[in-house]
Coordinates of C-alpha atoms in Angstrom, one line a residue:
M1 CA -78.2 8.9 229.6
A2 CA -75.7 11.5 229.0
C3 CA -74.5 10.3 225.6
H4 CA -76.9 7.5 224.6
L5 CA -77.6 7.0 221.0
Q6 CA -79.7 4.2 219.9
Q7 CA -81.1 2.6 216.8
Q8 CA -84.4 0.8 217.3
S9 CA -84.7 -0.9 213.9
G10 CA -82.8 -3.2 211.6
R11 CA -81.7 -0.2 209.5
G12 CA -78.5 1.6 210.4
L13 CA -76.1 -0.4 212.4
F14 CA -73.5 1.5 214.3
R15 CA -70.4 -0.5 213.3
R16 CA -66.6 -0.3 213.6
S17 CA -65.1 1.0 210.4
S18 CA -63.8 -2.0 208.4
P19 CA -63.8 -3.4 204.9
K20 CA -65.8 -6.4 206.0
K21 CA -68.8 -6.9 203.8
R22 CA -72.1 -6.1 205.6
K23 CA -74.9 -8.7 205.6
S24 CA -78.2 -7.8 204.1
I25 CA -81.0 -6.4 206.3
K26 CA -83.3 -9.3 205.6
Q27 CA -80.6 -11.8 206.7
N28 CA -79.6 -10.1 210.0
T29 CA -82.1 -7.5 211.0
I30 CA -82.0 -8.2 214.7
Q31 CA -78.3 -7.5 215.0
R32 CA -78.1 -4.4 212.9
F33 CA -78.3 -1.9 215.7
L34 CA -76.2 -0.7 218.6
V35 CA -76.9 1.3 221.7
L36 CA -74.2 3.6 223.0
E37 CA -74.4 4.4 226.7
K38 CA -71.9 6.8 228.3
R39 CA -72.6 5.5 231.8
A40 CA -71.4 2.2 233.3
D41 CA -75.0 0.9 233.6
L42 CA -78.4 1.4 232.1
G43 CA -81.2 3.4 233.6
G44 CA -80.3 6.9 232.7
T45 CA -81.9 9.3 235.2
W46 CA -82.7 6.4 237.5
D47 CA -79.0 5.3 237.5
L48 CA -77.7 8.8 238.0
F49 CA -79.9 10.1 240.9
N50 CA -79.3 8.6 244.3
Y51 CA -80.7 11.3 246.7
P52 CA -83.1 10.1 249.4
G53 CA -86.6 9.4 248.2
V54 CA -85.9 9.7 244.5
R55 CA -89.0 8.7 242.5
S56 CA -91.1 9.5 239.5
D57 CA -93.6 12.3 239.6
S58 CA -95.6 10.7 236.8
D59 CA -98.0 7.7 237.4
A60 CA -96.3 4.4 236.7
L61 CA -99.1 3.2 234.4
T62 CA -98.3 5.9 231.8
F63 CA -94.6 6.2 232.7
G64 CA -94.1 2.5 232.0
Y65 CA -93.8 1.1 228.5
G66 CA -97.0 0.5 226.6
F67 CA -95.7 -2.9 225.4
R68 CA -94.7 -4.1 228.8
P69 CA -97.3 -3.5 231.6
W70 CA -96.2 -2.0 234.9
L71 CA -97.9 -4.4 237.3
S72 CA -96.9 -2.8 240.6
H73 CA -99.7 -1.0 242.5
K74 CA -97.2 1.8 243.5
M75 CA -98.0 4.7 241.3
L76 CA -95.2 7.2 241.9
A77 CA -92.6 4.6 241.7
K78 CA -89.2 4.7 243.5
G79 CA -86.1 5.3 241.4
V80 CA -84.7 1.9 242.2
D81 CA -87.9 0.1 241.1
I82 CA -88.0 2.1 237.8
K83 CA -84.4 1.1 237.1
S84 CA -85.2 -2.6 237.8
Y85 CA -88.2 -2.3 235.4
I86 CA -86.0 -0.9 232.7
A87 CA -83.3 -3.6 233.2
D88 CA -85.9 -6.4 233.2
T89 CA -87.4 -5.0 230.0
A90 CA -84.0 -4.7 228.3
R91 CA -83.2 -8.3 229.2
E92 CA -86.6 -9.7 228.2
F93 CA -86.4 -8.1 224.7
K94 CA -82.6 -8.9 224.4
V95 CA -81.5 -5.3 224.1
T96 CA -78.8 -5.7 226.7
E97 CA -76.5 -7.6 224.3
H98 CA -76.5 -4.6 222.0
I99 CA -75.5 -2.0 224.6
R100 CA -71.9 -0.7 224.7
Y101 CA -71.4 0.9 228.1
Q102 CA -69.0 3.7 228.9
H103 CA -69.1 4.8 225.2
E104 CA -69.5 8.5 224.8
M105 CA -70.3 10.1 221.5
Q106 CA -68.3 13.3 221.2
Q107 CA -69.0 14.2 217.5
L108 CA -71.5 13.1 214.9
S109 CA -70.8 13.9 211.2
W110 CA -72.9 13.4 208.1
S111 CA -71.3 12.9 204.7
S112 CA -73.5 13.6 201.7
A113 CA -71.0 11.7 199.5
T114 CA -71.3 8.4 201.4
Q115 CA -74.8 9.1 202.8
Q116 CA -73.7 7.9 206.2
W117 CA -73.1 9.2 209.7
T118 CA -69.7 8.9 211.3
A119 CA -69.5 9.1 215.1
M120 CA -66.4 9.8 217.1
I121 CA -66.7 7.7 220.2
K122 CA -64.6 7.7 223.4
N123 CA -64.5 4.4 225.3
H124 CA -64.1 5.5 228.9
S125 CA -63.2 2.0 230.1
N126 CA -59.9 2.1 228.3
G127 CA -59.5 5.6 226.9
E128 CA -59.7 4.4 223.3
V129 CA -61.2 6.8 220.7
L130 CA -62.9 4.9 217.9
T131 CA -65.0 5.6 214.8
L132 CA -68.5 4.1 214.2
T133 CA -70.6 4.6 211.1
A134 CA -74.4 4.3 210.7
N135 CA -77.1 4.8 208.1
F136 CA -79.6 6.2 210.7
V137 CA -79.2 7.7 214.2
V138 CA -81.6 8.0 217.1
G139 CA -80.6 10.5 219.7
A140 CA -82.2 9.1 222.9
T141 CA -80.0 11.2 225.2
G142 CA -82.7 13.1 227.1
Y143 CA -82.3 16.8 227.3
Y144 CA -80.0 17.6 230.3
D145 CA -76.4 17.5 231.2
Y146 CA -75.6 14.4 233.3
D147 CA -72.2 15.7 234.3
T148 CA -73.3 19.0 235.9
G149 CA -76.5 20.3 237.4
Y150 CA -77.5 23.9 237.4
K151 CA -76.2 25.7 240.4
P152 CA -76.1 29.5 240.6
H153 CA -73.4 31.1 242.6
F154 CA -74.5 32.5 246.0
E155 CA -72.8 35.4 247.6
G156 CA -70.6 34.2 250.4
E157 CA -71.0 30.5 249.8
E158 CA -67.2 30.0 250.1
Q159 CA -67.4 30.9 253.8
F160 CA -70.0 28.3 254.7
K161 CA -68.4 25.8 257.0
G162 CA -70.9 22.9 256.2
N163 CA -71.4 20.8 253.1
I164 CA -73.0 22.0 249.9
V165 CA -74.3 19.3 247.6
H166 CA -76.4 19.2 244.4
P167 CA -78.9 16.4 244.2
Q168 CA -77.4 15.3 240.9
H169 CA -74.2 14.6 242.8
W170 CA -75.6 13.1 246.0
K171 CA -73.5 10.2 247.2
N172 CA -73.2 8.9 250.7
V173 CA -74.2 12.2 252.3
A174 CA -74.3 11.9 256.1
Y175 CA -77.4 13.9 257.2
D176 CA -78.4 12.0 260.3
D177 CA -79.3 14.5 263.1
K178 CA -78.1 17.4 260.9
K179 CA -79.8 20.7 260.1
V180 CA -80.5 20.7 256.3
V181 CA -81.6 23.5 254.0
V182 CA -83.0 22.5 250.6
I183 CA -82.9 25.4 248.1
G184 CA -85.6 24.9 245.6
S185 CA -89.3 24.4 245.0
G186 CA -89.5 21.8 242.3
A187 CA -90.1 18.0 242.3
T188 CA -86.6 17.2 243.7
A189 CA -87.0 19.5 246.7
M190 CA -90.5 18.2 247.5
T191 CA -89.2 14.6 247.2
L192 CA -86.2 15.3 249.4
L193 CA -88.0 17.0 252.3
P194 CA -90.2 14.1 253.5
A195 CA -87.5 11.6 252.8
L196 CA -84.9 13.4 254.9
V197 CA -87.2 13.6 258.0
D198 CA -88.5 10.0 257.7
E199 CA -87.9 8.6 261.1
S200 CA -88.2 5.0 259.9
S201 CA -85.2 5.3 257.6
E202 CA -81.5 4.7 258.5
Q203 CA -80.9 8.4 258.7
C204 CA -83.1 11.2 259.8
A205 CA -82.3 14.9 259.8
R206 CA -82.8 16.9 262.9
H207 CA -84.5 19.6 260.9
V208 CA -85.1 20.4 257.2
T209 CA -86.1 23.7 255.7
M210 CA -87.3 23.9 252.1
L211 CA -86.2 27.4 251.0
Q212 CA -88.1 28.6 247.9
R213 CA -87.8 31.9 246.1
S214 CA -91.4 31.5 244.9
P215 CA -94.3 29.1 245.5
T216 CA -95.1 26.1 243.3
Y217 CA -98.4 24.3 242.7
V218 CA -98.6 21.0 244.5
A219 CA -101.2 18.3 244.3
S220 CA -101.5 15.2 246.4
V221 CA -102.2 12.0 244.5
P222 CA -102.8 8.4 245.8
G223 CA -99.6 6.6 246.3
D224 CA -101.1 3.2 245.4
D225 CA -103.7 2.1 242.8
Y226 CA -105.1 -1.4 243.2
A227 CA -107.5 -1.1 240.2
L228 CA -105.3 -3.4 238.1
D229 CA -105.8 -6.2 240.6
W230 CA -109.5 -5.6 240.8
L231 CA -110.0 -5.4 237.0
S232 CA -108.0 -8.6 236.3
G233 CA -109.1 -10.5 239.4
K234 CA -110.5 -14.0 239.7
F235 CA -114.0 -13.0 238.7
S236 CA -113.0 -10.5 236.0
P237 CA -113.1 -11.4 232.3
L238 CA -110.1 -9.1 231.6
S239 CA -106.5 -10.3 231.5
K240 CA -103.7 -8.3 233.2
R241 CA -102.7 -6.8 229.8
Q242 CA -106.3 -5.8 229.0
A243 CA -106.7 -4.2 232.4
Y244 CA -103.4 -2.4 232.0
S245 CA -104.4 -1.0 228.7
L246 CA -107.7 0.2 230.0
L247 CA -106.2 1.9 233.1
R248 CA -103.4 3.4 231.0
T249 CA -106.0 4.9 228.8
R250 CA -107.9 6.2 231.8
N251 CA -104.8 7.9 233.2
V252 CA -103.8 9.4 229.8
M253 CA -107.3 10.9 229.4
F254 CA -107.2 12.2 233.0
Q255 CA -103.8 13.8 232.4
Q256 CA -105.0 15.5 229.2
G257 CA -108.2 16.6 230.9
V258 CA -106.3 18.2 233.8
Y259 CA -104.0 20.0 231.3
Q260 CA -106.8 21.3 229.2
L261 CA -108.7 22.5 232.2
A262 CA -105.6 24.3 233.4
T263 CA -105.0 26.0 230.1
H264 CA -108.6 26.9 229.2
A265 CA -110.0 27.6 232.7
P266 CA -106.9 28.5 234.8
K267 CA -109.0 30.2 237.6
V268 CA -111.0 27.0 238.1
M269 CA -107.8 24.8 238.2
K270 CA -106.1 27.3 240.6
A271 CA -109.1 27.2 242.9
F272 CA -109.1 23.4 242.8
L273 CA -105.4 23.2 243.7
N274 CA -105.6 25.8 246.4
H275 CA -108.6 23.9 248.0
G276 CA -106.4 20.7 248.1
V277 CA -103.6 22.5 249.8
K278 CA -105.9 24.1 252.4
K279 CA -107.4 20.7 253.1
N280 CA -104.0 19.1 253.6
L281 CA -102.7 21.8 255.8
K282 CA -105.9 22.5 257.8
G283 CA -105.0 23.1 261.4
S284 CA -101.3 22.8 260.9
G285 CA -100.4 26.5 261.1
V286 CA -98.5 26.3 257.8
D287 CA -99.2 29.2 255.6
V288 CA -101.0 28.0 252.4
G289 CA -99.5 30.9 250.6
H290 CA -96.3 28.9 250.3
F291 CA -98.2 26.8 247.6
A292 CA -100.1 29.6 245.9
P293 CA -98.1 30.9 242.9
S294 CA -98.9 34.0 241.0
Y295 CA -98.6 32.3 237.7
N296 CA -101.3 30.0 236.2
P297 CA -101.2 26.2 236.6
W298 CA -99.0 24.6 233.9
D299 CA -97.1 27.7 233.1
E300 CA -94.6 25.5 235.0
R301 CA -95.0 21.8 235.8
L302 CA -97.3 20.8 238.6
C303 CA -95.7 18.9 241.4
A304 CA -97.4 15.7 242.5
V305 CA -96.7 14.2 246.0
P306 CA -97.9 10.7 247.0
D307 CA -100.4 10.5 249.8
S308 CA -99.8 14.1 251.0
D309 CA -96.3 13.1 252.3
L310 CA -94.9 16.6 251.8
F311 CA -97.8 18.2 253.7
L312 CA -97.6 15.6 256.5
A313 CA -93.9 16.2 256.9
L314 CA -94.5 20.0 257.2
Q315 CA -97.0 19.4 260.0
G316 CA -94.3 17.7 262.1
K317 CA -91.6 19.5 264.1
R318 CA -88.7 18.5 261.8
A319 CA -89.7 20.3 258.7
E320 CA -90.7 23.8 257.4
V321 CA -91.1 25.7 254.2
V322 CA -89.8 29.3 253.9
T323 CA -90.5 31.6 250.9
D324 CA -87.9 34.3 250.7
K325 CA -84.9 35.4 248.7
I326 CA -81.3 34.6 249.6
S327 CA -79.1 37.5 250.6
H328 CA -75.9 35.6 251.2
F329 CA -74.4 32.5 252.8
T330 CA -72.8 32.7 256.2
E331 CA -70.4 30.4 258.1
T332 CA -73.4 28.7 259.7
G333 CA -76.2 29.0 257.2
I334 CA -78.1 31.3 254.9
A335 CA -79.1 35.0 255.5
L336 CA -82.3 36.0 253.8
V337 CA -83.4 39.3 252.3
S338 CA -86.1 39.6 255.0
G339 CA -83.4 39.6 257.7
K340 CA -84.0 36.0 258.9
H341 CA -81.1 33.6 259.2
I342 CA -81.5 29.8 258.7
E343 CA -79.0 27.6 260.4
A344 CA -77.6 24.7 258.4
D345 CA -75.1 21.9 258.5
I346 CA -75.9 20.9 255.0
I347 CA -77.2 23.0 252.1
V348 CA -78.8 21.1 249.2
T349 CA -78.9 23.1 246.0
A350 CA -82.0 21.6 244.3
T351 CA -81.8 24.5 241.9
G352 CA -82.4 22.7 238.6
L353 CA -80.8 21.2 235.6
K354 CA -78.5 22.2 232.8
L355 CA -79.9 21.4 229.4
Q356 CA -78.0 20.1 226.4
M357 CA -78.7 18.2 223.2
L358 CA -77.2 14.9 222.0
G359 CA -75.3 14.5 225.3
G360 CA -73.2 17.5 224.4
A361 CA -71.9 16.0 221.1
A362 CA -71.2 18.4 218.2
L363 CA -73.2 17.8 215.0
Y364 CA -71.8 18.4 211.5
I365 CA -73.1 18.1 207.9
D366 CA -70.3 18.0 205.3
G367 CA -67.9 19.7 207.7
Q368 CA -70.3 22.5 208.7
Q369 CA -71.4 22.5 212.3
V370 CA -75.2 22.4 212.8
D371 CA -76.8 24.7 215.4
V372 CA -79.5 22.4 216.8
G373 CA -81.1 25.3 218.7
A374 CA -81.8 27.2 215.4
R375 CA -83.6 24.3 213.8
M376 CA -87.2 23.2 214.1
T377 CA -88.5 19.7 214.6
Y378 CA -90.7 17.8 212.2
K379 CA -93.5 16.1 214.3
A380 CA -91.1 16.7 217.3
V381 CA -89.1 13.7 216.0
L382 CA -86.9 14.7 213.0
L383 CA -84.6 17.6 212.9
E384 CA -85.2 20.2 210.1
G385 CA -82.6 19.9 207.3
V386 CA -80.6 17.1 208.9
P387 CA -80.8 13.7 207.1
N388 CA -81.4 10.4 208.8
I389 CA -81.6 11.5 212.4
A390 CA -84.3 11.4 215.0
L391 CA -84.3 13.1 218.4
M392 CA -86.5 11.8 221.2
F393 CA -88.6 14.3 223.1
G394 CA -91.3 13.4 225.7
Y395 CA -94.1 15.3 227.2
T396 CA -93.8 18.1 229.8
N397 CA -97.5 17.9 230.7
A398 CA -97.8 14.2 231.0
S399 CA -95.5 11.1 231.4
W400 CA -92.4 11.6 229.3
T401 CA -92.5 7.9 228.1
L402 CA -95.9 8.4 226.5
K403 CA -94.5 10.5 223.7
I404 CA -91.3 8.4 223.5
D405 CA -93.5 5.4 222.8
L406 CA -95.2 7.2 219.9
A407 CA -92.0 8.7 218.6
C408 CA -90.3 5.3 218.5
Q409 CA -93.2 3.7 216.7
Y410 CA -93.0 6.5 214.1
V411 CA -89.3 5.9 213.6
V412 CA -89.9 2.2 213.0
R413 CA -92.7 3.1 210.5
L414 CA -90.4 5.5 208.8
L415 CA -87.5 3.0 208.5
D416 CA -89.9 0.3 207.2
Y417 CA -91.1 2.7 204.6
M418 CA -87.6 3.5 203.5
D419 CA -86.7 -0.2 203.3
K420 CA -89.8 -1.0 201.3
H421 CA -89.1 1.7 198.7
N422 CA -85.4 1.3 198.8
Y423 CA -84.7 4.8 200.0
K424 CA -81.4 5.5 201.7
T425 CA -82.0 9.0 203.1
V426 CA -84.8 11.1 204.5
C427 CA -84.7 14.8 205.3
S428 CA -87.4 17.1 206.5
Q429 CA -87.7 20.6 205.0
A430 CA -89.9 23.3 206.5
Q431 CA -90.2 25.6 203.5
T432 CA -92.2 24.4 200.5
E433 CA -93.7 26.1 197.4
Q434 CA -97.1 26.1 199.1
E435 CA -96.2 27.6 202.5
Q436 CA -93.6 29.4 204.5
V437 CA -93.4 28.2 208.1
Q438 CA -92.7 30.8 210.7
V439 CA -90.5 29.9 213.7
R440 CA -92.3 30.3 217.1
P441 CA -90.4 31.6 220.1
D442 CA -91.3 28.4 222.0
T443 CA -88.9 25.5 222.0
V444 CA -89.8 21.9 221.4
L445 CA -90.6 21.6 225.2
G446 CA -93.4 24.2 224.7
A447 CA -94.2 27.4 226.5
L448 CA -93.1 26.4 230.0
S449 CA -91.6 29.3 231.9
A450 CA -89.5 27.1 234.1
G451 CA -86.0 28.3 234.7
Y452 CA -84.3 25.3 233.2
V453 CA -86.2 25.8 229.9
S454 CA -85.7 29.5 229.6
R455 CA -82.0 29.2 230.4
A456 CA -81.6 26.7 227.5
K457 CA -83.8 28.4 224.9
D458 CA -80.8 28.7 222.6
E459 CA -79.9 25.0 223.0
L460 CA -83.2 23.4 222.3
P461 CA -84.8 22.9 218.9
K462 CA -87.6 25.3 218.0
Q463 CA -91.2 24.7 216.8
G464 CA -93.1 26.2 213.9
D465 CA -96.5 27.9 213.7
R466 CA -98.3 25.0 212.0
Y467 CA -98.5 21.3 211.4
P468 CA -96.2 19.3 211.4
W469 CA -93.8 21.7 213.0
Y470 CA -96.0 22.9 215.8
V471 CA -95.7 20.8 219.0
T472 CA -99.2 20.2 220.5
H473 CA -98.2 18.2 223.6
N474 CA -101.5 16.4 223.1
Y475 CA -101.4 12.6 223.3
V476 CA -104.5 12.1 221.2
S477 CA -103.5 14.3 218.3
D478 CA -99.9 13.0 218.5
R479 CA -101.1 9.4 218.4
I480 CA -103.0 10.1 215.2
M481 CA -100.1 12.0 213.7
L482 CA -97.3 9.5 214.6
K483 CA -99.1 6.2 214.3
Y484 CA -101.7 6.6 211.6
R485 CA -100.9 9.5 209.2
K486 CA -99.1 8.4 206.0
I487 CA -95.3 8.7 206.0
K488 CA -94.9 10.4 202.7
D489 CA -95.9 14.1 202.7
D490 CA -94.8 17.5 201.3
W491 CA -92.2 18.1 204.0
L492 CA -90.2 14.8 203.8
H493 CA -87.7 14.4 201.0
F494 CA -86.4 10.9 200.3
S495 CA -83.5 9.8 198.0
R496 CA -82.0 6.5 196.9

């Protein structure tokens, strides 16, 4: 959600500036928050992306909310189903009545005198610019630019006679019986290819080439999981919720195990992934080298495909993968450095995302602009030296929502603690009398070498070399840290 700020507790209502007396928290807690959403509908990513086959690359049991079970057996869920799940959850918990759509936060300013945030908001439905104030702000904007995706300039692209489209801006693209080239090797490209050649859909491309500069690790996972039905069936003592919790834990531990294996025994993990690719492409004539990167697993995100759909598509006549570098675009396609030419009617630039923080809004403290990219994060939730603000970051090595669940629970605990002790502000400070925290080169997203992370290293908050400034990307340790460790410590400073 490009400019989505939310407050998930009774403390800190975003309100229109007025002299009207505010009700006490105890009297009206449920109405003391507001969700600002830049888009015209909820769903964020799942409202934005409309390209064929759009789906999650994380299993639904861990991608869904911990407090509201995902009961579908489809594991890598379709985008439209995820959006429906989000909307149903928002209605069930009466969040929808607190959402203000088409409200973009353009500037956020903290005043030490009033101990409040003031947000400059643009209402895109009528062009009005208004001011809202809040005691506490939660930045749930995600980490990428919803207006513009990353698209490098290719030599000669102006002379290409066909259509060039970025997946982020896919809308009513007519690809039936067309030759399509998808530039990219990430999750988007691998989702698009099988969807574009699906002969059972309304449109089907004549031929699709996935053109990648370098290989990516790909693992096939089951598209369906009926274990929830089995564990909560007629003869089972478990309820649906109990079965969901059990299977969610199973999947979390599996994700963490795979990541630990990849980081501590990369050769073993690489051999396992390569074996899977060879098995899926056996007898197809497709070179397995297209899926054998030179880097170690989890130096970049692994791509998961349901029921080997990518590999099955590549075994047909309508799809192929090419690993090469682009020389230039021509009138009819793409010329490669190797001398090969790929004909195309449509070129899809699945070249990645542009990252930004707080939906692109400027952040100020007492009139001085804050460089978010120069600050560390406390427990990957609070921003160093900035009062009463939380930024939501998920996992890069597991389902994004797993970390968001923990972070939100921590924020609620923090706000409850502040209410109980009558504190008005909280601010995290890295340097204490006992220690001097060193800033690591890694961002809050970790040591991923993916292009979208490295391009935005100056935009993303940093992490420190020790607890609680070091980001572990480990669900077990994060669960202990965010749910069970005491709120008050040497790094948090409270005031009344």
